[in-house]
Amino acid sequence: MSPIAVVEAVATLFWTYAGLGAIEWVARLSRLEKTRHVPLVFELIGHLVPAMVTLLVVVLAGAFFGFPTVVVVIAVLFPAGLAVGVHMGLNDLREASWRGETARLLLTLLIGATVIWWRQLA
């Protein structure tokens, strides 16, 4: 595998985890009373801000210093920050259980590996 393919595979796994986490977050949020929706959305945004600020700093540093590899870092940093933010948002909605986390990780690996395999065929 080339280095670009490895970066793409890692980013795919992060995107998959973030997507599955977002689906669970929306499902759990929909079960709560409507008065809790806005505060929990703002908490999720608050969890996403540090990752996006880091992304902005990396982009600006790459542009300022002329690093050509900053695009590769962004390709992994954005979905990783999104995955961490959604994970933290999920922790605000529920009690963490090993069974739920393990199921989401296994589903991430299954879907992510399928997508990676499918891309390698094309």
Phi, psi and omega in degrees: 000140177282161178302324179294322178294324177294315178298318179297320179293316178297316178297322178298318178295319177295318178299319181295315179297317179296319179296314178295320177295320179294321177298315179294321180299314179295319180297317180290322179296322182293338179277348181272164176292152188296336180291343179265351185297307184297313178300322180288328175295317179292328174295320177298315178299320177298327177285334181276337185299312181301320180293320181287328174294318176299318177299317179296319178296319179296317179297314180294319178295320178296320179289320182291315182268351177075036178283120180284341183272005182296333178295323179294319179295318180296323182299332178261323185295320181296306179293330178293316177296321178295318179296318179293317180297317179293321178299316178294322176297323176295323179295336175286335184268340189212167171278132181291132176232142180296326182295315179294318179295317180295319179297317180293321178294318178294320177294323176298313180296321180293309181293316180298316179295323177295316179295317179298315179298317180298320179293327179291332178286329184281000000 
